[in-house]
């Protein structure tokens, strides 16, 4: 939020709240099919994709850290794909992932979900591994060479 020493701050805050409320409403209308479990997962995913990272408890995870992790995972997927001799279109076809989305994942522009990551690992003959870091509350995902 931009802070001003007058009423402009209030106006900007109100505009932000309106935009978030409008976007949440649009997401709900688009994805709701009667199952609240599905909708909240999809809404959370869409909110993250559109930069609303602090909603639903993501405040502790800085945007820069998420960007770095997304880029790291995307680069690793691209490395493994290249090692296997696959082009992006081939890997997309073998995994059932949209080729454009795979390219965005590899470029670090899209976050990759666990199910998609599992498909990629399986097709490439790799194993997913969760590795603890120095911080006991932090965990990272590795695509192993096994």
Short mmCIF file of C-alpha atoms in Angstrom, two decimals:
data_model
loop_
_atom_site.label_atom_id
_atom_site.label_comp_id
_atom_site.label_asym_id
_atom_site.label_seq_id
_atom_site.Cartn_x
_atom_site.Cartn_y
_atom_site.Cartn_z
CA UNK A 1 0.00 0.00 0.00
CA UNK A 2 1.17 3.53 -0.73
CA UNK A 3 0.97 5.75 2.35
CA UNK A 4 0.16 9.43 2.03
CA UNK A 5 -0.36 11.96 4.80
CA UNK A 6 -3.89 12.82 3.70
CA UNK A 7 -7.13 11.23 2.49
CA UNK A 8 -5.51 9.89 -0.69
CA UNK A 9 -4.34 6.87 1.31
CA UNK A 10 -7.94 5.98 2.15
CA UNK A 11 -8.97 6.27 -1.49
CA UNK A 12 -6.17 3.99 -2.67
CA UNK A 13 -7.00 1.47 0.07
CA UNK A 14 -10.67 1.47 -0.94
CA UNK A 15 -9.73 0.96 -4.60
CA UNK A 16 -7.53 -2.01 -3.63
CA UNK A 17 -10.29 -3.59 -1.54
CA UNK A 18 -12.75 -3.12 -4.41
CA UNK A 19 -10.35 -4.76 -6.88
CA UNK A 20 -9.71 -7.75 -4.59
CA UNK A 21 -13.43 -8.15 -3.88
CA UNK A 22 -14.27 -7.92 -7.58
CA UNK A 23 -11.55 -10.43 -8.52
CA UNK A 24 -12.67 -12.87 -5.80
CA UNK A 25 -16.24 -12.61 -7.05
CA UNK A 26 -15.20 -13.25 -10.64
CA UNK A 27 -13.12 -16.27 -9.62
CA UNK A 28 -15.98 -17.67 -7.55
CA UNK A 29 -18.50 -17.23 -10.36
CA UNK A 30 -16.15 -18.82 -12.88
CA UNK A 31 -15.02 -21.85 -10.86
CA UNK A 32 -17.86 -22.70 -8.49
CA UNK A 33 -19.63 -25.93 -9.40
CA UNK A 34 -21.09 -26.87 -5.98
CA UNK A 35 -17.99 -28.33 -4.31
CA UNK A 36 -16.45 -25.91 -1.81
CA UNK A 37 -13.24 -27.95 -1.49
CA UNK A 38 -12.52 -27.65 -5.19
CA UNK A 39 -13.39 -23.98 -5.37
CA UNK A 40 -11.12 -22.88 -2.53
CA UNK A 41 -8.17 -24.76 -4.00
CA UNK A 42 -8.72 -23.24 -7.42
CA UNK A 43 -9.37 -19.76 -6.05
CA UNK A 44 -6.21 -19.95 -3.94
CA UNK A 45 -4.22 -21.06 -7.00
CA UNK A 46 -5.64 -18.28 -9.16
CA UNK A 47 -4.99 -15.69 -6.45
CA UNK A 48 -1.35 -16.78 -6.27
CA UNK A 49 -1.03 -16.67 -10.06
CA UNK A 50 -2.40 -13.12 -10.06
CA UNK A 51 -0.21 -11.75 -7.28
CA UNK A 52 -2.52 -11.93 -4.26
CA UNK A 53 0.04 -13.91 -2.29
CA UNK A 54 -0.74 -12.51 1.15
CA UNK A 55 -4.34 -13.74 1.15
CA UNK A 56 -5.05 -17.07 2.89
CA UNK A 57 -1.85 -17.17 4.94
CA UNK A 58 0.95 -16.63 2.44
CA UNK A 59 2.31 -13.52 4.21
CA UNK A 60 5.28 -15.36 5.67
CA UNK A 61 6.53 -16.43 2.27
CA UNK A 62 8.07 -13.45 0.49
CA UNK A 63 7.25 -12.91 -3.16
CA UNK A 64 10.96 -12.88 -4.05
CA UNK A 65 11.45 -16.28 -2.40
CA UNK A 66 8.50 -17.73 -4.30
CA UNK A 67 9.83 -16.28 -7.55
CA UNK A 68 13.28 -17.77 -6.89
CA UNK A 69 11.81 -21.18 -6.05
CA UNK A 70 9.57 -21.13 -9.12
CA UNK A 71 12.56 -20.26 -11.31
CA UNK A 72 14.74 -22.93 -9.67
CA UNK A 73 12.16 -25.65 -10.22
CA UNK A 74 11.50 -24.51 -13.80
CA UNK A 75 15.21 -24.60 -14.65
CA UNK A 76 15.52 -28.08 -13.15
CA UNK A 77 12.58 -29.35 -15.19
CA UNK A 78 14.16 -27.93 -18.34
CA UNK A 79 17.54 -29.53 -17.49
CA UNK A 80 15.94 -32.94 -16.97
CA UNK A 81 13.88 -32.59 -20.16
CA UNK A 82 17.04 -31.75 -22.13
CA UNK A 83 18.94 -34.67 -20.57
CA UNK A 84 16.19 -37.01 -21.76
CA UNK A 85 16.39 -35.51 -25.25
CA UNK A 86 12.81 -34.25 -25.20
CA UNK A 87 11.70 -30.96 -26.63
CA UNK A 88 9.00 -29.10 -24.70
CA UNK A 89 6.23 -30.26 -27.03
CA UNK A 90 7.20 -33.93 -26.58
CA UNK A 91 7.32 -33.71 -22.79
CA UNK A 92 4.02 -31.86 -22.77
CA UNK A 93 2.43 -34.59 -24.88
CA UNK A 94 3.85 -37.41 -22.72
CA UNK A 95 2.65 -35.79 -19.51
CA UNK A 96 -0.67 -34.43 -20.73
CA UNK A 97 0.39 -30.88 -19.86
CA UNK A 98 -0.38 -27.98 -22.19
CA UNK A 99 2.86 -27.14 -24.06
CA UNK A 100 2.47 -23.39 -23.47
CA UNK A 101 2.01 -23.97 -19.73
CA UNK A 102 5.07 -26.24 -19.63
CA UNK A 103 7.14 -23.47 -21.25
CA UNK A 104 5.83 -20.98 -18.68
CA UNK A 105 6.67 -23.38 -15.86
CA UNK A 106 10.20 -23.86 -17.21
CA UNK A 107 10.62 -20.10 -17.53
CA UNK A 108 9.57 -19.66 -13.90
CA UNK A 109 6.46 -17.69 -14.82
CA UNK A 110 3.98 -20.31 -13.53
CA UNK A 111 4.06 -22.29 -10.32
CA UNK A 112 3.98 -26.02 -10.89
CA UNK A 113 1.49 -28.05 -8.89
CA UNK A 114 2.43 -31.28 -7.17
CA UNK A 115 0.36 -33.41 -9.56
CA UNK A 116 2.03 -31.84 -12.59
CA UNK A 117 5.47 -32.17 -11.01
CA UNK A 118 4.74 -35.85 -10.32
CA UNK A 119 3.75 -36.45 -13.96
CA UNK A 120 6.95 -34.80 -15.20
CA UNK A 121 9.12 -36.78 -12.78
CA UNK A 122 7.47 -40.07 -13.75
CA UNK A 123 7.81 -39.54 -17.50
CA UNK A 124 11.46 -38.49 -17.06
CA UNK A 125 12.26 -41.43 -14.77
CA UNK A 126 12.97 -39.18 -11.80
CA UNK A 127 11.89 -39.18 -8.18
CA UNK A 128 10.43 -36.30 -6.19
CA UNK A 129 12.07 -35.70 -2.86
CA UNK A 130 11.29 -33.23 -0.09
CA UNK A 131 14.45 -31.99 1.55
CA UNK A 132 14.67 -30.02 4.78
CA UNK A 133 16.91 -26.99 4.76
CA UNK A 134 18.72 -25.34 7.67
CA UNK A 135 15.44 -23.75 8.73
CA UNK A 136 13.34 -26.44 10.44
CA UNK A 137 10.13 -24.82 9.14
CA UNK A 138 11.31 -24.77 5.54
CA UNK A 139 11.26 -27.58 3.04
CA UNK A 140 12.26 -27.65 -0.61
CA UNK A 141 11.32 -29.99 -3.45
CA UNK A 142 14.03 -31.67 -5.48
CA UNK A 143 13.79 -33.65 -8.68
CA UNK A 144 16.36 -36.34 -7.95
CA UNK A 145 18.61 -38.09 -10.42
CA UNK A 146 17.52 -41.55 -9.25
#
